[in-house]
Amino acid sequence: MKTVLVTGGAGYIGSHTACKLIENGHQVVILDNLSTGFKSVVPKDAVFIEGDVGDSDTVTQLIETHGIEDIVHFAAHLLVPESVAQPNRYYKNNVVASQNLINAALAANIKHFIFSSTCAVYGMVKTFPVDENVSMQPISPYGRTKCVTEWSLQDTNTAIQSGYIESDFKYVALRYFNVAGARPDGKLGQVTENTTHLIKVCAEAVLGVRDQVTIFGTDYATADGTCIRDYIHVDDLAQAHLDALDYLQKGGSSDVFNCGYGHGYSVREIIDVMKKVSGVDFKVIEGQRRDGDPPAIAADNSKIKTKLQWSPAHNDIELICRTALDWETKIRN
Ligand code: UDP
């Protein structure tokens, strides 16, 4: 089996994917600067290197030392509200660092590159669910940073196809919808301080870590007035990365895929599910809209199911909420 470099492997989705790669026989090297990640979630069988993905010397050296052939690139800042307040931090970490990594990958003849993208590249979508052909019109700095890196990968691929760049480099960009939940075996979950993500926020409210949940906007043009999102279980998302690598290794061409289940839940519905699975009637208040939030989005996932044979195993909102809560309970005790 080949050695895979996982950037951001000490983060939420990165650690779940690294774990799954190892369980499927891959060797894994993790590069993470621990700015938001945690050493405690790094799988014990992975080689861990503390450093920045934007540091070309570190990346070039570790590719050579560990015989890296494939890269899965997670390391990024990923909070919409934070990106609105600190755009330049997001451009530096998500755009500049990713570009350095892509350049180092090209120079080192890396063949396969999986990029963590996001449904935030779509912005205010008019179609529900949205497919990959809809043009990217992000409405938040976070979405724009991911869009720029997707364009860079797309332009690199075009230059390779046209013979301007001589390289075997191919990429898959996975556009994540709303990732949540934890491994059902309790081994891994999300460790994030000051979370802003709805399902984790609700789990913290169940446990009394926070006094209440605020609904950000109740006047959207949706059935109950609150935003609709397509929540995908983290383990199904991790599997999508293995499927994407397999696809490229078998000769698949560069492409972009949505990762979601194809249906959405409103903020109020998520709150109700969390109350149901926990049996706790935590306090909920109605607040103002949050900047950068589109009203409703869900993934048309027919492309990933057809081309990557992705077959999700945890498409169950109660399971997603329950595993998130079980994990939260575990790390708070
Ligand atoms: N949300 C909310 N209260 C919270 C956290 C989130 O009403 O405390 C809403 C948020 O405005 C959005 C949805 O829940 O409509 C999902 O937000 P989250 O931050 O989980 O993910 P995002 O869609 O921003 O990636």
Tab-separated table of C-alpha atoms and ligand atoms in Angstrom:
chain	number	residue	atom	x	y	z
A	1	MET	CA	0.000	0.000	0.000
A	2	LYS	CA	1.050	3.560	-0.705
A	3	THR	CA	1.819	6.235	1.841
A	4	VAL	CA	-0.732	9.030	1.942
A	5	LEU	CA	-0.017	12.515	3.267
A	6	VAL	CA	-3.029	13.822	5.205
A	7	THR	CA	-2.754	17.543	5.912
A	8	GLY	CA	-4.935	18.633	8.810
A	9	GLY	CA	-5.132	15.040	10.069
A	10	ALA	CA	-5.427	16.260	13.671
A	11	GLY	CA	-8.735	17.904	12.822
A	12	TYR	CA	-12.258	16.538	12.770
A	13	ILE	CA	-12.706	15.178	9.241
A	14	GLY	CA	-8.964	14.658	8.749
A	15	SER	CA	-8.638	12.376	11.785
A	16	HIS	CA	-11.676	10.293	10.780
A	17	THR	CA	-10.281	9.901	7.262
A	18	ALA	CA	-6.763	9.091	8.486
A	19	CYS	CA	-8.221	6.422	10.763
A	20	LYS	CA	-10.211	4.888	7.905
A	21	LEU	CA	-7.202	4.965	5.570
A	22	ILE	CA	-5.155	3.048	8.150
A	23	GLU	CA	-7.994	0.564	8.718
A	24	ASN	CA	-7.940	-0.041	4.966
A	25	GLY	CA	-4.227	-0.801	4.874
A	26	HIS	CA	-2.744	2.558	3.879
A	27	GLN	CA	0.259	4.102	5.565
A	28	VAL	CA	-0.483	7.628	6.706
A	29	VAL	CA	1.689	10.660	7.414
A	30	ILE	CA	-0.128	13.565	9.047
A	31	LEU	CA	1.024	17.165	8.706
A	32	ASP	CA	-0.798	19.537	11.054
A	33	ASN	CA	0.247	22.724	12.832
A	34	LEU	CA	-2.205	22.042	15.697
A	35	SER	CA	-3.670	25.547	15.357
A	36	THR	CA	-7.155	24.057	15.574
A	37	GLY	CA	-6.375	20.328	15.616
A	38	PHE	CA	-5.557	18.089	18.571
A	39	LYS	CA	-2.725	15.586	18.883
A	40	SER	CA	-5.074	13.359	20.917
A	41	VAL	CA	-7.120	12.422	17.823
A	42	VAL	CA	-4.131	11.499	15.647
A	43	PRO	CA	-4.305	7.725	15.034
A	44	LYS	CA	-1.453	5.983	16.829
A	45	ASP	CA	-0.373	4.179	13.656
A	46	ALA	CA	0.092	7.425	11.717
A	47	VAL	CA	3.396	9.304	11.498
A	48	PHE	CA	2.756	12.783	12.901
A	49	ILE	CA	4.662	15.874	11.791
A	50	GLU	CA	3.893	19.232	13.353
A	51	GLY	CA	4.185	21.916	10.683
A	52	ASP	CA	2.504	24.172	8.139
A	53	VAL	CA	1.208	23.022	4.765
A	54	GLY	CA	2.329	26.373	3.367
A	55	ASP	CA	5.947	25.614	4.323
A	56	SER	CA	7.252	24.250	1.004
A	57	ASP	CA	10.576	23.025	2.441
A	58	THR	CA	8.843	20.902	5.091
A	59	VAL	CA	6.388	19.505	2.540
A	60	THR	CA	9.048	18.754	-0.081
A	61	GLN	CA	11.243	17.046	2.469
A	62	LEU	CA	8.515	14.883	3.972
A	63	ILE	CA	7.253	13.808	0.542
A	64	GLU	CA	10.741	12.532	-0.225
A	65	THR	CA	11.477	11.016	3.184
A	66	HIS	CA	8.200	9.106	3.404
A	67	GLY	CA	7.749	8.229	-0.269
A	68	ILE	CA	4.410	10.056	-0.496
A	69	GLU	CA	2.400	9.397	-3.653
A	70	ASP	CA	-1.017	10.739	-2.696
A	71	ILE	CA	-2.117	13.826	-0.766
A	72	VAL	CA	-5.424	14.422	0.995
A	73	HIS	CA	-5.543	18.123	1.869
A	74	PHE	CA	-7.813	19.100	4.782
A	75	ALA	CA	-5.765	21.729	6.607
A	76	ALA	CA	-7.828	24.925	6.476
A	77	HIS	CA	-9.876	27.364	8.478
A	78	LEU	CA	-13.537	26.472	8.034
A	79	LEU	CA	-15.939	28.699	9.914
A	80	VAL	CA	-18.193	30.971	7.878
A	81	PRO	CA	-18.784	33.577	10.640
A	82	GLU	CA	-15.071	33.693	11.527
A	83	SER	CA	-14.172	34.182	7.849
A	84	VAL	CA	-16.520	37.176	7.660
A	85	ALA	CA	-14.670	38.798	10.565
A	86	GLN	CA	-11.114	37.735	9.611
A	87	PRO	CA	-11.004	37.428	5.799
A	88	ASN	CA	-7.255	37.915	5.404
A	89	ARG	CA	-6.446	35.149	7.841
A	90	TYR	CA	-8.651	32.897	5.703
A	91	TYR	CA	-7.031	33.922	2.416
A	92	LYS	CA	-3.558	33.369	3.880
A	93	ASN	CA	-4.295	29.958	5.352
A	94	ASN	CA	-6.726	28.578	2.791
A	95	VAL	CA	-5.528	30.125	-0.470
A	96	VAL	CA	-1.817	30.931	-0.092
A	97	ALA	CA	-0.920	27.818	1.923
A	98	SER	CA	-2.923	25.558	-0.417
A	99	GLN	CA	-1.156	27.064	-3.417
A	100	ASN	CA	2.244	26.390	-1.826
A	101	LEU	CA	1.157	22.804	-1.211
A	102	ILE	CA	-0.056	22.360	-4.807
A	103	ASN	CA	3.231	23.772	-6.132
A	104	ALA	CA	5.245	21.431	-3.897
A	105	ALA	CA	3.049	18.505	-4.991
A	106	LEU	CA	3.616	19.297	-8.674
A	107	ALA	CA	7.375	19.675	-8.161
A	108	ALA	CA	7.507	16.309	-6.352
A	109	ASN	CA	5.469	14.490	-9.044
A	110	ILE	CA	2.537	13.727	-6.748
A	111	LYS	CA	-0.060	11.932	-8.829
A	112	HIS	CA	-3.230	12.129	-6.763
A	113	PHE	CA	-4.560	15.070	-4.763
A	114	ILE	CA	-7.864	15.130	-2.865
A	115	PHE	CA	-9.039	18.602	-1.889
A	116	SER	CA	-11.524	19.472	0.890
A	117	SER	CA	-13.952	21.866	-0.685
A	118	THR	CA	-17.369	22.932	0.507
A	119	CYS	CA	-20.940	23.583	-0.527
A	120	ALA	CA	-20.212	27.181	0.529
A	121	VAL	CA	-18.736	27.614	-2.989
A	122	TYR	CA	-22.303	27.638	-4.346
A	123	GLY	CA	-23.672	30.583	-2.362
A	124	MET	CA	-27.323	31.501	-2.948
A	125	VAL	CA	-28.433	28.474	-4.934
A	126	LYS	CA	-31.648	28.514	-6.889
A	127	THR	CA	-31.802	24.740	-7.383
A	128	PHE	CA	-32.542	22.277	-4.612
A	129	PRO	CA	-30.718	19.929	-4.486
A	130	VAL	CA	-27.745	21.523	-6.234
A	131	ASP	CA	-25.509	19.667	-8.694
A	132	GLU	CA	-21.845	20.245	-9.492
A	133	ASN	CA	-22.556	22.057	-12.776
A	134	VAL	CA	-24.125	25.044	-11.043
A	135	SER	CA	-21.600	27.880	-11.197
A	136	MET	CA	-19.747	28.824	-8.036
A	137	GLN	CA	-20.996	32.095	-6.532
A	138	PRO	CA	-19.850	32.011	-2.906
A	139	ILE	CA	-21.253	34.613	-0.534
A	140	SER	CA	-18.747	34.256	2.321
A	141	PRO	CA	-14.970	34.744	2.470
A	142	TYR	CA	-14.682	31.069	3.515
A	143	GLY	CA	-16.555	29.936	0.395
A	144	ARG	CA	-14.483	32.248	-1.789
A	145	THR	CA	-11.159	30.884	-0.459
A	146	LYS	CA	-12.258	27.348	-1.360
A	147	CYS	CA	-13.505	28.498	-4.746
A	148	VAL	CA	-10.129	30.081	-5.568
A	149	THR	CA	-8.282	26.847	-4.757
A	150	GLU	CA	-10.742	24.822	-6.825
A	151	TRP	CA	-10.070	27.180	-9.750
A	152	SER	CA	-6.327	26.799	-9.261
A	153	LEU	CA	-6.659	23.005	-9.411
A	154	GLN	CA	-8.957	23.233	-12.427
A	155	ASP	CA	-6.537	25.561	-14.280
A	156	THR	CA	-3.589	23.316	-13.400
A	157	ASN	CA	-5.459	20.336	-14.803
A	158	THR	CA	-6.319	22.235	-17.996
A	159	ALA	CA	-2.656	23.193	-18.466
A	160	ILE	CA	-1.644	19.542	-17.982
A	161	GLN	CA	-4.278	18.342	-20.444
A	162	SER	CA	-3.125	20.938	-22.982
A	163	GLY	CA	0.508	19.882	-22.646
A	164	TYR	CA	1.715	23.148	-21.094
A	165	ILE	CA	2.654	21.372	-17.867
A	166	GLU	CA	4.176	17.908	-18.031
A	167	SER	CA	2.699	16.012	-15.101
A	168	ASP	CA	0.605	13.004	-14.069
A	169	PHE	CA	-1.080	15.154	-11.386
A	170	LYS	CA	-4.823	14.567	-11.018
A	171	TYR	CA	-7.201	15.866	-8.390
A	172	VAL	CA	-10.631	15.351	-6.903
A	173	ALA	CA	-12.343	18.212	-5.070
A	174	LEU	CA	-15.001	17.034	-2.620
A	175	ARG	CA	-17.627	19.635	-1.790
A	176	TYR	CA	-18.707	18.848	1.754
A	177	PHE	CA	-22.165	19.739	2.911
A	178	ASN	CA	-22.770	19.970	6.697
A	179	VAL	CA	-20.552	17.429	8.394
A	180	ALA	CA	-21.631	16.162	11.805
A	181	GLY	CA	-21.697	13.163	14.127
A	182	ALA	CA	-18.978	10.889	15.424
A	183	ARG	CA	-17.788	7.335	14.846
A	184	PRO	CA	-20.485	4.969	16.120
A	185	ASP	CA	-17.755	2.924	17.910
A	186	GLY	CA	-17.000	6.006	20.054
A	187	LYS	CA	-13.362	6.072	18.965
A	188	LEU	CA	-13.380	9.536	17.384
A	189	GLY	CA	-15.487	12.666	17.136
A	190	GLN	CA	-15.214	16.418	16.930
A	191	VAL	CA	-12.915	18.185	19.378
A	192	THR	CA	-13.336	21.905	18.802
A	193	GLU	CA	-13.237	24.767	21.218
A	194	ASN	CA	-15.867	27.511	20.897
A	195	THR	CA	-17.841	25.574	18.310
A	196	THR	CA	-20.329	27.352	16.076
A	197	HIS	CA	-21.691	24.251	14.308
A	198	LEU	CA	-25.351	23.618	15.033
A	199	ILE	CA	-25.336	19.927	15.991
A	200	LYS	CA	-22.361	20.297	18.323
A	201	VAL	CA	-23.910	23.444	19.790
A	202	CYS	CA	-27.112	21.470	20.505
A	203	ALA	CA	-25.110	18.625	22.085
A	204	GLU	CA	-23.402	21.146	24.370
A	205	ALA	CA	-26.807	22.565	25.327
A	206	VAL	CA	-28.057	19.066	26.213
A	207	LEU	CA	-25.097	18.638	28.548
A	208	GLY	CA	-25.490	22.080	30.108
A	209	VAL	CA	-22.159	23.291	28.717
A	210	ARG	CA	-24.128	26.212	27.311
A	211	ASP	CA	-27.366	27.682	28.642
A	212	GLN	CA	-29.306	27.841	25.380
A	213	VAL	CA	-29.273	27.541	21.596
A	214	THR	CA	-29.949	30.622	19.502
A	215	ILE	CA	-31.668	30.145	16.131
A	216	PHE	CA	-29.961	32.486	13.686
A	217	GLY	CA	-32.881	33.841	11.690
A	218	THR	CA	-36.506	32.739	11.628
A	219	ASP	CA	-37.652	34.795	8.627
A	220	TYR	CA	-36.093	32.816	5.776
A	221	ALA	CA	-38.305	31.691	2.891
A	222	THR	CA	-38.393	28.090	4.122
A	223	ALA	CA	-41.303	26.071	5.564
A	224	ASP	CA	-40.527	26.965	9.201
A	225	GLY	CA	-38.530	30.144	8.521
A	226	THR	CA	-35.123	28.667	9.504
A	227	CYS	CA	-32.178	27.633	7.308
A	228	ILE	CA	-32.045	24.203	5.720
A	229	ARG	CA	-28.818	22.183	5.496
A	230	ASP	CA	-27.838	18.712	4.280
A	231	TYR	CA	-26.164	17.065	7.315
A	232	ILE	CA	-23.744	14.261	6.404
A	233	HIS	CA	-22.236	11.794	8.882
A	234	VAL	CA	-18.465	12.248	9.221
A	235	ASP	CA	-17.764	8.545	8.631
A	236	ASP	CA	-19.591	8.599	5.284
A	237	LEU	CA	-17.586	11.676	4.346
A	238	ALA	CA	-14.329	9.958	5.361
A	239	GLN	CA	-15.309	7.037	3.108
A	240	ALA	CA	-15.799	9.442	0.184
A	241	HIS	CA	-12.070	10.313	0.415
A	242	LEU	CA	-11.088	6.649	0.189
A	243	ASP	CA	-13.440	6.209	-2.764
A	244	ALA	CA	-11.960	9.290	-4.462
A	245	LEU	CA	-8.392	8.032	-3.993
A	246	ASP	CA	-9.356	4.629	-5.330
A	247	TYR	CA	-11.002	6.286	-8.334
A	248	LEU	CA	-7.873	8.299	-9.177
A	249	GLN	CA	-5.558	5.339	-8.571
A	250	LYS	CA	-7.621	3.314	-11.039
A	251	GLY	CA	-7.152	5.983	-13.720
A	252	GLY	CA	-10.140	8.273	-13.131
A	253	SER	CA	-9.774	11.825	-14.402
A	254	SER	CA	-9.783	15.024	-12.331
A	255	ASP	CA	-13.257	15.934	-11.145
A	256	VAL	CA	-15.465	17.572	-8.528
A	257	PHE	CA	-18.100	15.820	-6.390
A	258	ASN	CA	-20.782	16.884	-3.941
A	259	CYS	CA	-20.773	15.027	-0.610
A	260	GLY	CA	-24.193	15.052	1.004
A	261	TYR	CA	-27.335	12.956	1.246
A	262	GLY	CA	-29.595	14.991	-1.024
A	263	HIS	CA	-32.126	16.190	1.522
A	264	GLY	CA	-32.087	18.844	4.189
A	265	TYR	CA	-33.258	19.622	7.707
A	266	SER	CA	-34.138	23.026	9.103
A	267	VAL	CA	-32.523	24.441	12.229
A	268	ARG	CA	-35.758	23.822	14.143
A	269	GLU	CA	-35.876	20.202	12.928
A	270	ILE	CA	-32.297	19.575	14.117
A	271	ILE	CA	-33.129	21.046	17.523
A	272	ASP	CA	-36.183	18.752	17.732
A	273	VAL	CA	-34.134	15.666	16.793
A	274	MET	CA	-31.500	16.494	19.409
A	275	LYS	CA	-34.212	16.987	22.044
A	276	LYS	CA	-35.756	13.649	21.046
A	277	VAL	CA	-32.554	11.561	21.135
A	278	SER	CA	-31.389	13.148	24.406
A	279	GLY	CA	-34.710	13.494	26.196
A	280	VAL	CA	-33.544	16.956	27.292
A	281	ASP	CA	-35.721	20.012	26.602
A	282	PHE	CA	-32.912	22.595	26.422
A	283	LYS	CA	-33.692	26.293	26.086
A	284	VAL	CA	-33.969	27.744	22.565
A	285	ILE	CA	-34.225	31.422	21.663
A	286	GLU	CA	-34.794	33.147	18.315
A	287	GLY	CA	-32.082	35.557	17.132
A	288	GLN	CA	-30.980	37.587	14.127
A	289	ARG	CA	-29.755	36.145	10.858
A	290	ARG	CA	-26.034	35.335	10.707
A	291	ASP	CA	-23.890	36.898	7.923
A	292	GLY	CA	-22.937	34.562	5.089
A	293	ASP	CA	-25.764	32.028	5.566
A	294	PRO	CA	-27.671	30.888	2.448
A	295	PRO	CA	-31.318	29.968	3.226
A	296	ALA	CA	-31.369	26.385	1.971
A	297	ILE	CA	-28.922	23.969	0.396
A	298	ALA	CA	-28.701	20.219	-0.197
A	299	ALA	CA	-26.498	18.066	-2.411
A	300	ASP	CA	-27.462	16.360	-5.601
A	301	ASN	CA	-25.268	13.317	-4.927
A	302	SER	CA	-25.969	11.318	-8.071
A	303	LYS	CA	-22.506	12.013	-9.514
A	304	ILE	CA	-20.500	10.711	-6.537
A	305	LYS	CA	-22.761	7.670	-6.243
A	306	THR	CA	-22.353	6.836	-9.923
A	307	LYS	CA	-18.704	7.698	-10.607
A	308	LEU	CA	-17.118	6.840	-7.237
A	309	GLN	CA	-19.661	4.181	-6.221
A	310	TRP	CA	-19.979	6.038	-2.915
A	311	SER	CA	-22.480	4.220	-0.780
A	312	PRO	CA	-23.313	6.052	2.461
A	313	ALA	CA	-23.988	3.888	5.516
A	314	HIS	CA	-25.168	6.485	8.065
A	315	ASN	CA	-27.876	8.498	6.307
A	316	ASP	CA	-29.915	8.833	9.494
A	317	ILE	CA	-30.294	12.192	11.255
A	318	GLU	CA	-31.080	10.561	14.615
A	319	LEU	CA	-27.869	8.513	14.394
A	320	ILE	CA	-25.906	11.635	13.477
A	321	CYS	CA	-27.275	13.546	16.482
A	322	ARG	CA	-26.943	10.585	18.842
A	323	THR	CA	-23.299	9.863	17.938
A	324	ALA	CA	-22.483	13.584	18.246
A	325	LEU	CA	-24.071	13.611	21.703
A	326	ASP	CA	-22.381	10.369	22.815
A	327	TRP	CA	-19.019	11.801	21.808
A	328	GLU	CA	-19.709	15.133	23.520
A	329	THR	CA	-20.678	13.242	26.693
A	330	LYS	CA	-17.467	11.215	26.508
A	331	ILE	CA	-15.127	14.198	26.124
A	332	ARG	CA	-16.903	16.232	28.823
A	333	ASN	CA	-16.490	13.502	31.466
B	1	UDP	N1	-27.185	27.830	13.421
B	1	UDP	C1	-28.039	28.364	14.377
B	1	UDP	N2	-27.583	28.440	15.672
B	1	UDP	C2	-26.338	28.033	16.042
B	1	UDP	C3	-25.489	27.506	15.048
B	1	UDP	C4	-25.927	27.427	13.747
B	1	UDP	O1	-29.173	28.734	14.087
B	1	UDP	O2	-25.979	28.162	17.213
B	1	UDP	C5	-27.652	27.736	12.033
B	1	UDP	C6	-26.803	28.516	11.031
B	1	UDP	O3	-27.239	29.854	10.954
B	1	UDP	C7	-27.051	27.726	9.754
B	1	UDP	C8	-27.203	26.283	10.245
B	1	UDP	O4	-27.529	26.375	11.636
B	1	UDP	O5	-28.255	28.122	9.161
B	1	UDP	C9	-25.945	25.477	10.091
B	1	UDP	O6	-24.871	26.233	10.604
B	1	UDP	P1	-23.460	25.577	10.937
B	1	UDP	O7	-22.627	26.647	11.584
B	1	UDP	O8	-23.662	24.316	11.685
B	1	UDP	O9	-22.860	25.184	9.513
B	1	UDP	P2	-22.597	26.054	8.183
B	1	UDP	O10	-23.841	25.854	7.345
B	1	UDP	O11	-22.327	27.462	8.574
B	1	UDP	O12	-21.404	25.394	7.577
